[in-house]
Amino acid sequence: MTLAGRLIAWLGTHWQEAAYGEASRLAWLRPLEALYRRGMSRRAHAYACGDKPVWRAPVPVIVVGNITLGGTGKSPLVAWLAEWLAAGGWHPGILSRGYGGKLPKGHAYPLWVTAETPVSESGDEPRMLAEQTGVPVMVDPDRSRAARRLVDAGCDILISDDGLQHLALARDLELVVVDGKRGFGNGHCLPAGPLREPLERLRSVDAVLVNGEPAFVPPVGVHGMRLSPSGWRRLGGEREPLAPLPFQTPVHAVAGIGNPSRFFATLAGLGIEAIPHAFADHHDFGVEDLAFGDGHALVMTAKDAVKCRGLAPFDSWALDVVAEPDDAFVAWLEQRVAAWGSPSCRSPSFESPSFESRSRGT
């Protein structure tokens, strides 16, 4: 990792420790928090009163997001939703902003993401979701434009990954995922705390899911979910069950996600002795980040794996996880989805277009 990269990772780690710890450590930033909250309130009002345009898709839209910075487990829930809806006869599509991705000069959004799309263009999470689900995934900073493209392709229901604050796209269902261990941190908004929006925002969403056993008193009526390890996958190669381990321990464990400690805790729960290496979320890995020179195997998250193929040594493995929401949530979701009627009989045209047509949005 470069010196600048180490500095960014260090600052990010120490800010998160303060944001999810003692509130007084970031008290000096509260005047900026007040400005941030005022700006967010004015923005929400502008969309609510029609000063800013809101586009409503002709199909149901489910938004999965969070109100805190850092990983909560929303992407695995998006993957679960896509597979659950497909099993019910729907033709889901996933739309994403594509954080960390950038199109080549001369190309334009929306970008249709496949298992072959360069991560440098799509971002890591959209590429991971495309591989995991097999459903159409569209990237565009303008989510409404991405939604139109997915509807044109035959999708009859849309899932917006991390779209809670993207108010330009109307939604039929809002789901918020909260990390059970870290909760809402010190309860303050950016930059004095980890909240993207004030806690009052939870009153207007349709469901809140707490990922893991809560270490705080959760709001009334929340649902539970957990992330369960499902197996190992050699980078670019074969899949193996959780046990017996397909590698020797100890291992080096790298995590460039919003909450690296959760990944390291998962490994510990599996009885794996790991040497942890935490990186900033969406870190752009280089060969030097993965070369430890001691012969130990390397393990990482599925999100990091899409960026590390071709960089990591042969004995490198991704730990796949699946979201498991509680039965009460699934029953509630079944009722809500049933109210939208039967899945469309429209025949979807999910064959991915060529790179040129995908990147030019035609």
Short mmCIF file of C-alpha atoms in Angstrom, two decimals:
data_model
loop_
_atom_site.label_atom_id
_atom_site.label_comp_id
_atom_site.label_asym_id
_atom_site.label_seq_id
_atom_site.Cartn_x
_atom_site.Cartn_y
_atom_site.Cartn_z
CA MET A 1 0.00 0.00 0.00
CA THR A 2 1.30 3.48 -0.83
CA LEU A 3 1.99 6.05 1.89
CA ALA A 4 -1.12 7.99 0.85
CA GLY A 5 -3.16 4.81 1.00
CA ARG A 6 -1.87 4.02 4.48
CA LEU A 7 -2.74 7.53 5.63
CA ILE A 8 -6.27 7.31 4.25
CA ALA A 9 -6.78 3.90 5.86
CA TRP A 10 -5.41 5.19 9.17
CA LEU A 11 -7.64 8.26 9.15
CA GLY A 12 -10.67 6.20 8.17
CA THR A 13 -10.05 3.64 10.91
CA HIS A 14 -9.56 6.24 13.63
CA TRP A 15 -12.58 8.30 12.54
CA GLN A 16 -14.78 5.18 12.58
CA GLU A 17 -13.48 4.24 16.02
CA ALA A 18 -14.55 7.66 17.26
CA ALA A 19 -17.86 7.71 15.35
CA TYR A 20 -18.85 4.32 16.70
CA GLY A 21 -17.40 5.00 20.14
CA GLU A 22 -17.38 7.92 22.53
CA ALA A 23 -19.43 10.82 21.17
CA SER A 24 -17.26 13.49 22.80
CA ARG A 25 -14.24 12.60 20.63
CA LEU A 26 -15.90 14.21 17.61
CA ALA A 27 -17.79 16.94 19.48
CA TRP A 28 -15.70 19.64 17.80
CA LEU A 29 -17.34 18.71 14.48
CA ARG A 30 -20.91 19.30 15.63
CA PRO A 31 -21.21 22.77 14.04
CA LEU A 32 -20.53 21.06 10.69
CA GLU A 33 -23.04 18.37 11.63
CA ALA A 34 -25.70 21.05 12.04
CA LEU A 35 -24.95 22.38 8.55
CA TYR A 36 -25.07 18.85 7.12
CA ARG A 37 -28.43 18.12 8.74
CA ARG A 38 -29.84 21.38 7.46
CA GLY A 39 -28.69 20.59 3.94
CA MET A 40 -30.16 17.09 4.06
CA SER A 41 -33.47 18.45 5.34
CA ARG A 42 -33.70 21.06 2.58
CA ARG A 43 -32.84 18.44 -0.02
CA ALA A 44 -35.54 16.05 1.20
CA HIS A 45 -38.08 18.87 1.26
CA ALA A 46 -37.21 19.87 -2.31
CA TYR A 47 -38.00 16.36 -3.54
CA ALA A 48 -41.12 16.05 -1.39
CA CYS A 49 -42.67 19.32 -2.57
CA GLY A 50 -41.80 18.88 -6.24
CA ASP A 51 -39.01 21.43 -6.54
CA LYS A 52 -36.77 18.57 -7.65
CA PRO A 53 -38.08 15.92 -10.07
CA VAL A 54 -38.84 12.37 -8.94
CA TRP A 55 -39.22 9.61 -11.52
CA ARG A 56 -41.55 6.69 -10.80
CA ALA A 57 -40.87 3.44 -12.61
CA PRO A 58 -43.77 1.48 -14.12
CA VAL A 59 -42.69 -1.51 -12.01
CA PRO A 60 -42.17 -1.92 -8.23
CA VAL A 61 -38.93 -0.55 -6.79
CA ILE A 62 -37.34 -1.91 -3.60
CA VAL A 63 -34.61 0.21 -2.03
CA VAL A 64 -32.04 -1.43 0.23
CA GLY A 65 -29.83 0.95 2.13
CA ASN A 66 -28.55 2.15 5.46
CA ILE A 67 -28.37 5.37 7.41
CA THR A 68 -24.80 4.85 8.62
CA LEU A 69 -21.41 4.88 6.97
CA GLY A 70 -19.55 1.60 6.88
CA GLY A 71 -20.63 -1.91 6.01
CA THR A 72 -23.90 -3.26 7.38
CA GLY A 73 -24.54 -6.29 5.14
CA LYS A 74 -26.91 -4.68 2.67
CA SER A 75 -25.30 -6.13 -0.48
CA PRO A 76 -25.80 -9.74 0.66
CA LEU A 77 -29.42 -8.84 1.37
CA VAL A 78 -29.72 -7.41 -2.16
CA ALA A 79 -28.40 -10.72 -3.53
CA TRP A 80 -30.85 -12.66 -1.37
CA LEU A 81 -33.74 -10.48 -2.54
CA ALA A 82 -32.85 -10.95 -6.20
CA GLU A 83 -32.73 -14.73 -5.84
CA TRP A 84 -35.90 -14.85 -3.71
CA LEU A 85 -37.85 -12.74 -6.22
CA ALA A 86 -36.57 -14.78 -9.17
CA ALA A 87 -37.67 -17.97 -7.43
CA GLY A 88 -41.14 -16.41 -7.15
CA GLY A 89 -41.39 -15.85 -10.90
CA TRP A 90 -40.28 -12.22 -11.02
CA HIS A 91 -37.61 -10.84 -13.36
CA PRO A 92 -35.59 -8.64 -11.00
CA GLY A 93 -32.93 -6.15 -11.97
CA ILE A 94 -30.38 -4.46 -9.71
CA LEU A 95 -29.34 -0.84 -10.09
CA SER A 96 -26.33 0.73 -8.45
CA ARG A 97 -24.38 3.95 -8.47
CA GLY A 98 -21.20 1.96 -9.08
CA TYR A 99 -19.03 3.56 -6.43
CA GLY A 100 -15.34 3.26 -7.28
CA GLY A 101 -15.94 2.61 -10.98
CA LYS A 102 -15.20 4.93 -13.87
CA LEU A 103 -15.97 4.50 -17.54
CA PRO A 104 -13.29 5.03 -20.21
CA LYS A 105 -13.25 8.41 -21.89
CA GLY A 106 -15.87 8.64 -24.62
CA HIS A 107 -18.26 6.15 -23.04
CA ALA A 108 -21.48 6.97 -21.23
CA TYR A 109 -23.83 5.47 -18.68
CA PRO A 110 -25.80 3.36 -18.07
CA LEU A 111 -23.40 0.43 -17.88
CA TRP A 112 -24.73 -3.13 -18.06
CA VAL A 113 -22.55 -5.16 -15.67
CA THR A 114 -21.65 -8.78 -16.36
CA ALA A 115 -19.15 -11.22 -14.87
CA GLU A 116 -16.65 -9.96 -17.46
CA THR A 117 -17.05 -6.21 -16.88
CA PRO A 118 -13.80 -4.66 -15.58
CA VAL A 119 -14.18 -3.75 -11.91
CA SER A 120 -12.42 -0.47 -12.68
CA GLU A 121 -15.52 0.48 -14.69
CA SER A 122 -18.36 -1.04 -12.69
CA GLY A 123 -17.12 -0.79 -9.11
CA ASP A 124 -16.67 -3.82 -6.86
CA GLU A 125 -20.17 -4.30 -5.44
CA PRO A 126 -22.06 -4.28 -8.80
CA ARG A 127 -19.57 -6.74 -10.27
CA MET A 128 -19.93 -9.00 -7.22
CA LEU A 129 -23.73 -8.88 -7.42
CA ALA A 130 -23.67 -9.67 -11.15
CA GLU A 131 -21.56 -12.77 -10.48
CA GLN A 132 -23.56 -13.92 -7.47
CA THR A 133 -27.10 -13.46 -8.77
CA GLY A 134 -26.99 -13.75 -12.57
CA VAL A 135 -29.70 -11.09 -12.85
CA PRO A 136 -29.26 -7.87 -14.85
CA VAL A 137 -27.18 -5.29 -12.98
CA MET A 138 -27.07 -1.71 -14.24
CA VAL A 139 -24.69 1.00 -13.05
CA ASP A 140 -25.42 4.70 -13.38
CA PRO A 141 -24.98 7.66 -11.01
CA ASP A 142 -28.44 8.61 -12.33
CA ARG A 143 -30.41 5.69 -10.91
CA SER A 144 -33.58 6.71 -12.71
CA ARG A 145 -31.81 6.32 -16.04
CA ALA A 146 -30.50 2.91 -14.97
CA ALA A 147 -34.03 1.94 -13.92
CA ARG A 148 -35.43 2.88 -17.33
CA ARG A 149 -32.82 0.71 -19.03
CA LEU A 150 -33.64 -2.28 -16.83
CA VAL A 151 -37.36 -1.89 -17.49
CA ASP A 152 -36.64 -1.72 -21.22
CA ALA A 153 -34.69 -4.98 -20.87
CA GLY A 154 -37.75 -6.70 -19.40
CA CYS A 155 -37.27 -6.43 -15.64
CA ASP A 156 -40.60 -6.32 -13.82
CA ILE A 157 -39.20 -5.42 -10.39
CA LEU A 158 -36.13 -3.36 -9.45
CA ILE A 159 -33.77 -3.45 -6.46
CA SER A 160 -31.79 -0.30 -5.76
CA ASP A 161 -28.57 -1.15 -3.90
CA ASP A 162 -27.62 1.58 -1.41
CA GLY A 163 -30.31 3.84 -2.82
CA LEU A 164 -31.95 5.15 0.36
CA GLN A 165 -30.63 8.68 -0.08
CA HIS A 166 -31.19 8.78 -3.88
CA LEU A 167 -34.57 10.51 -3.71
CA ALA A 168 -34.85 11.20 -7.45
CA LEU A 169 -36.10 7.63 -7.88
CA ALA A 170 -39.51 6.88 -6.34
CA ARG A 171 -39.73 3.68 -4.36
CA ASP A 172 -42.42 1.26 -3.25
CA LEU A 173 -40.49 -0.32 -0.39
CA GLU A 174 -37.60 0.91 1.75
CA LEU A 175 -35.46 -1.59 3.67
CA VAL A 176 -32.72 -0.43 6.04
CA VAL A 177 -29.94 -2.73 7.26
CA VAL A 178 -28.19 -1.98 10.58
CA ASP A 179 -25.03 -3.64 11.85
CA GLY A 180 -25.92 -5.41 15.10
CA LYS A 181 -22.61 -4.76 16.82
CA ARG A 182 -21.99 -1.14 15.85
CA GLY A 183 -25.60 0.02 15.66
CA PHE A 184 -25.92 3.77 15.14
CA GLY A 185 -22.59 4.65 16.71
CA ASN A 186 -22.58 7.85 18.72
CA GLY A 187 -25.95 8.85 17.26
CA HIS A 188 -24.66 11.92 15.43
CA CYS A 189 -24.73 12.78 11.74
CA LEU A 190 -21.72 13.37 9.54
CA PRO A 191 -19.04 14.45 10.15
CA ALA A 192 -19.54 14.28 13.96
CA GLY A 193 -20.85 10.71 13.72
CA PRO A 194 -21.62 7.88 11.30
CA LEU A 195 -25.22 8.78 10.43
CA ARG A 196 -26.04 9.71 6.84
CA GLU A 197 -29.48 10.81 8.03
CA PRO A 198 -30.94 11.47 11.50
CA LEU A 199 -32.40 8.52 13.37
CA GLU A 200 -35.90 9.92 12.81
CA ARG A 201 -35.57 8.71 9.22
CA LEU A 202 -36.24 5.17 10.45
CA ARG A 203 -39.85 6.14 11.21
CA SER A 204 -40.60 6.51 7.50
CA VAL A 205 -38.97 3.33 6.16
CA ASP A 206 -40.92 0.10 5.68
CA ALA A 207 -38.63 -2.31 7.51
CA VAL A 208 -35.40 -2.31 9.52
CA LEU A 209 -33.21 -5.42 9.64
CA VAL A 210 -30.49 -5.80 12.25
CA ASN A 211 -27.57 -7.87 10.97
CA GLY A 212 -26.37 -10.10 13.79
CA GLU A 213 -27.11 -10.10 17.48
CA PRO A 214 -27.78 -6.47 18.49
CA ALA A 215 -25.43 -4.93 21.04
CA PHE A 216 -27.87 -2.05 21.49
CA VAL A 217 -31.58 -1.67 22.15
CA PRO A 218 -33.10 -1.86 18.64
CA PRO A 219 -36.20 0.08 17.61
CA VAL A 220 -39.53 -1.65 18.13
CA GLY A 221 -40.62 -3.93 15.29
CA VAL A 222 -37.23 -4.56 13.70
CA HIS A 223 -36.39 -7.83 11.98
CA GLY A 224 -33.28 -9.91 12.34
CA MET A 225 -30.88 -11.28 9.76
CA ARG A 226 -27.49 -12.87 9.73
CA LEU A 227 -24.69 -13.48 7.27
CA SER A 228 -23.81 -17.16 7.13
CA PRO A 229 -20.59 -18.43 5.53
CA SER A 230 -21.47 -20.82 2.70
CA GLY A 231 -18.14 -21.99 1.33
CA TRP A 232 -14.69 -21.19 -0.03
CA ARG A 233 -13.83 -20.21 -3.57
CA ARG A 234 -10.32 -20.10 -4.98
CA LEU A 235 -9.86 -16.84 -6.84
CA GLY A 236 -10.81 -17.66 -10.40
CA GLY A 237 -11.10 -21.36 -9.61
CA GLU A 238 -12.92 -24.13 -7.83
CA ARG A 239 -15.39 -23.97 -4.95
CA GLU A 240 -14.90 -25.92 -1.73
CA PRO A 241 -17.09 -26.52 1.34
CA LEU A 242 -16.44 -24.72 4.62
CA ALA A 243 -14.85 -27.83 6.10
CA PRO A 244 -12.38 -29.30 5.84
CA LEU A 245 -10.41 -26.15 5.11
CA PRO A 246 -8.86 -26.14 1.62
CA PHE A 247 -5.76 -24.37 2.97
CA GLN A 248 -3.39 -24.49 5.92
CA THR A 249 -3.53 -22.05 8.81
CA PRO A 250 -2.52 -19.48 9.85
CA VAL A 251 -3.64 -17.30 6.94
CA HIS A 252 -3.36 -13.69 5.92
CA ALA A 253 -6.82 -12.07 5.87
CA VAL A 254 -7.37 -8.90 3.85
CA ALA A 255 -10.55 -6.84 3.94
CA GLY A 256 -11.22 -3.65 2.01
CA ILE A 257 -14.85 -3.31 3.15
CA GLY A 258 -16.83 -0.91 5.28
CA ASN A 259 -16.40 -2.98 8.45
CA PRO A 260 -13.27 -5.19 8.22
CA SER A 261 -13.54 -6.30 11.85
CA ARG A 262 -16.74 -8.20 11.04
CA PHE A 263 -14.88 -10.30 8.46
CA PHE A 264 -12.05 -11.02 10.88
CA ALA A 265 -14.60 -11.98 13.56
CA THR A 266 -16.28 -14.35 11.09
CA LEU A 267 -12.95 -16.08 10.47
CA ALA A 268 -12.36 -16.39 14.21
CA GLY A 269 -15.83 -17.89 14.57
CA LEU A 270 -14.84 -20.54 12.03
CA GLY A 271 -11.78 -21.36 14.13
CA ILE A 272 -9.34 -19.90 11.61
CA GLU A 273 -6.15 -18.33 12.89
CA ALA A 274 -5.73 -15.19 10.78
CA ILE A 275 -3.27 -12.33 10.48
CA PRO A 276 -5.60 -9.37 9.76
CA HIS A 277 -4.91 -6.66 7.19
CA ALA A 278 -7.60 -3.96 7.09
CA PHE A 279 -7.92 -1.60 4.13
CA ALA A 280 -10.24 1.28 3.32
CA ASP A 281 -13.62 0.44 1.83
CA HIS A 282 -13.44 -0.08 -1.97
CA HIS A 283 -9.62 -0.16 -1.77
CA ASP A 284 -7.88 -0.43 -5.13
CA PHE A 285 -5.60 -3.38 -4.43
CA GLY A 286 -2.13 -3.72 -5.89
CA VAL A 287 0.19 -6.72 -6.03
CA GLU A 288 2.19 -5.30 -3.14
CA ASP A 289 -0.91 -5.36 -0.90
CA LEU A 290 -1.22 -9.13 -1.31
CA ALA A 291 2.42 -10.25 -1.32
CA PHE A 292 3.44 -11.30 2.19
CA GLY A 293 6.25 -13.63 1.19
CA ASP A 294 5.85 -16.23 3.94
CA GLY A 295 3.90 -18.95 2.10
CA HIS A 296 0.71 -18.56 4.13
CA ALA A 297 -2.61 -18.75 2.29
CA LEU A 298 -4.59 -15.58 1.67
CA VAL A 299 -8.32 -15.20 2.41
CA MET A 300 -10.64 -12.30 1.62
CA THR A 301 -14.26 -11.26 1.13
CA ALA A 302 -16.19 -11.88 -2.08
CA LYS A 303 -16.27 -8.12 -2.64
CA ASP A 304 -12.48 -7.90 -2.53
CA ALA A 305 -12.06 -11.06 -4.62
CA VAL A 306 -13.51 -9.46 -7.76
CA LYS A 307 -10.66 -6.93 -7.67
CA CYS A 308 -7.84 -9.29 -6.74
CA ARG A 309 -7.98 -11.91 -9.49
CA GLY A 310 -4.77 -11.77 -11.44
CA LEU A 311 -3.05 -10.04 -8.51
CA ALA A 312 -3.27 -12.55 -5.67
CA PRO A 313 -1.07 -15.64 -5.35
CA PHE A 314 -2.45 -19.06 -6.27
CA ASP A 315 -3.34 -20.08 -2.70
CA SER A 316 -5.90 -17.27 -2.32
CA TRP A 317 -9.51 -17.85 -1.29
CA ALA A 318 -12.74 -15.89 -1.00
CA LEU A 319 -15.24 -16.65 1.74
CA ASP A 320 -18.77 -16.61 0.32
CA VAL A 321 -21.59 -15.59 2.64
CA VAL A 322 -25.36 -15.56 2.25
CA ALA A 323 -27.94 -13.37 3.96
CA GLU A 324 -30.53 -15.17 6.07
CA PRO A 325 -33.38 -12.86 7.12
CA ASP A 326 -35.69 -14.13 9.84
CA ASP A 327 -38.95 -15.94 9.04
CA ALA A 328 -41.07 -13.03 10.23
CA PHE A 329 -39.44 -10.73 7.67
CA VAL A 330 -39.92 -13.24 4.85
CA ALA A 331 -43.61 -13.60 5.74
CA TRP A 332 -44.02 -9.82 5.87
CA LEU A 333 -42.24 -9.44 2.53
CA GLU A 334 -44.44 -12.07 0.92
CA GLN A 335 -47.53 -10.06 1.88
CA ARG A 336 -46.10 -6.80 0.60
CA VAL A 337 -44.98 -8.29 -2.72
CA ALA A 338 -48.29 -10.13 -3.18
CA ALA A 339 -50.06 -6.78 -3.03
CA TRP A 340 -48.27 -5.80 -6.25
CA GLY A 341 -49.96 -8.63 -8.15
CA SER A 342 -48.46 -11.45 -10.16
CA PRO A 343 -45.07 -11.17 -11.86
CA SER A 344 -45.13 -9.81 -15.40
CA CYS A 345 -45.69 -12.22 -18.26
CA ARG A 346 -43.44 -10.05 -20.37
CA SER A 347 -40.54 -11.99 -21.86
CA PRO A 348 -37.29 -10.41 -20.58
CA SER A 349 -34.43 -9.71 -22.97
CA PHE A 350 -31.60 -10.36 -20.56
CA GLU A 351 -28.90 -11.16 -23.10
CA SER A 352 -26.11 -8.75 -22.38
CA PRO A 353 -25.29 -6.39 -25.25
CA SER A 354 -21.79 -5.84 -26.52
CA PHE A 355 -19.37 -3.75 -24.49
CA GLU A 356 -19.70 -0.78 -26.82
CA SER A 357 -23.49 -0.72 -26.70
CA ARG A 358 -23.52 -1.37 -22.95
CA SER A 359 -21.17 1.46 -22.12
CA ARG A 360 -22.90 3.86 -24.45
CA GLY A 361 -26.29 3.04 -23.01
CA THR A 362 -27.91 1.93 -26.28
#
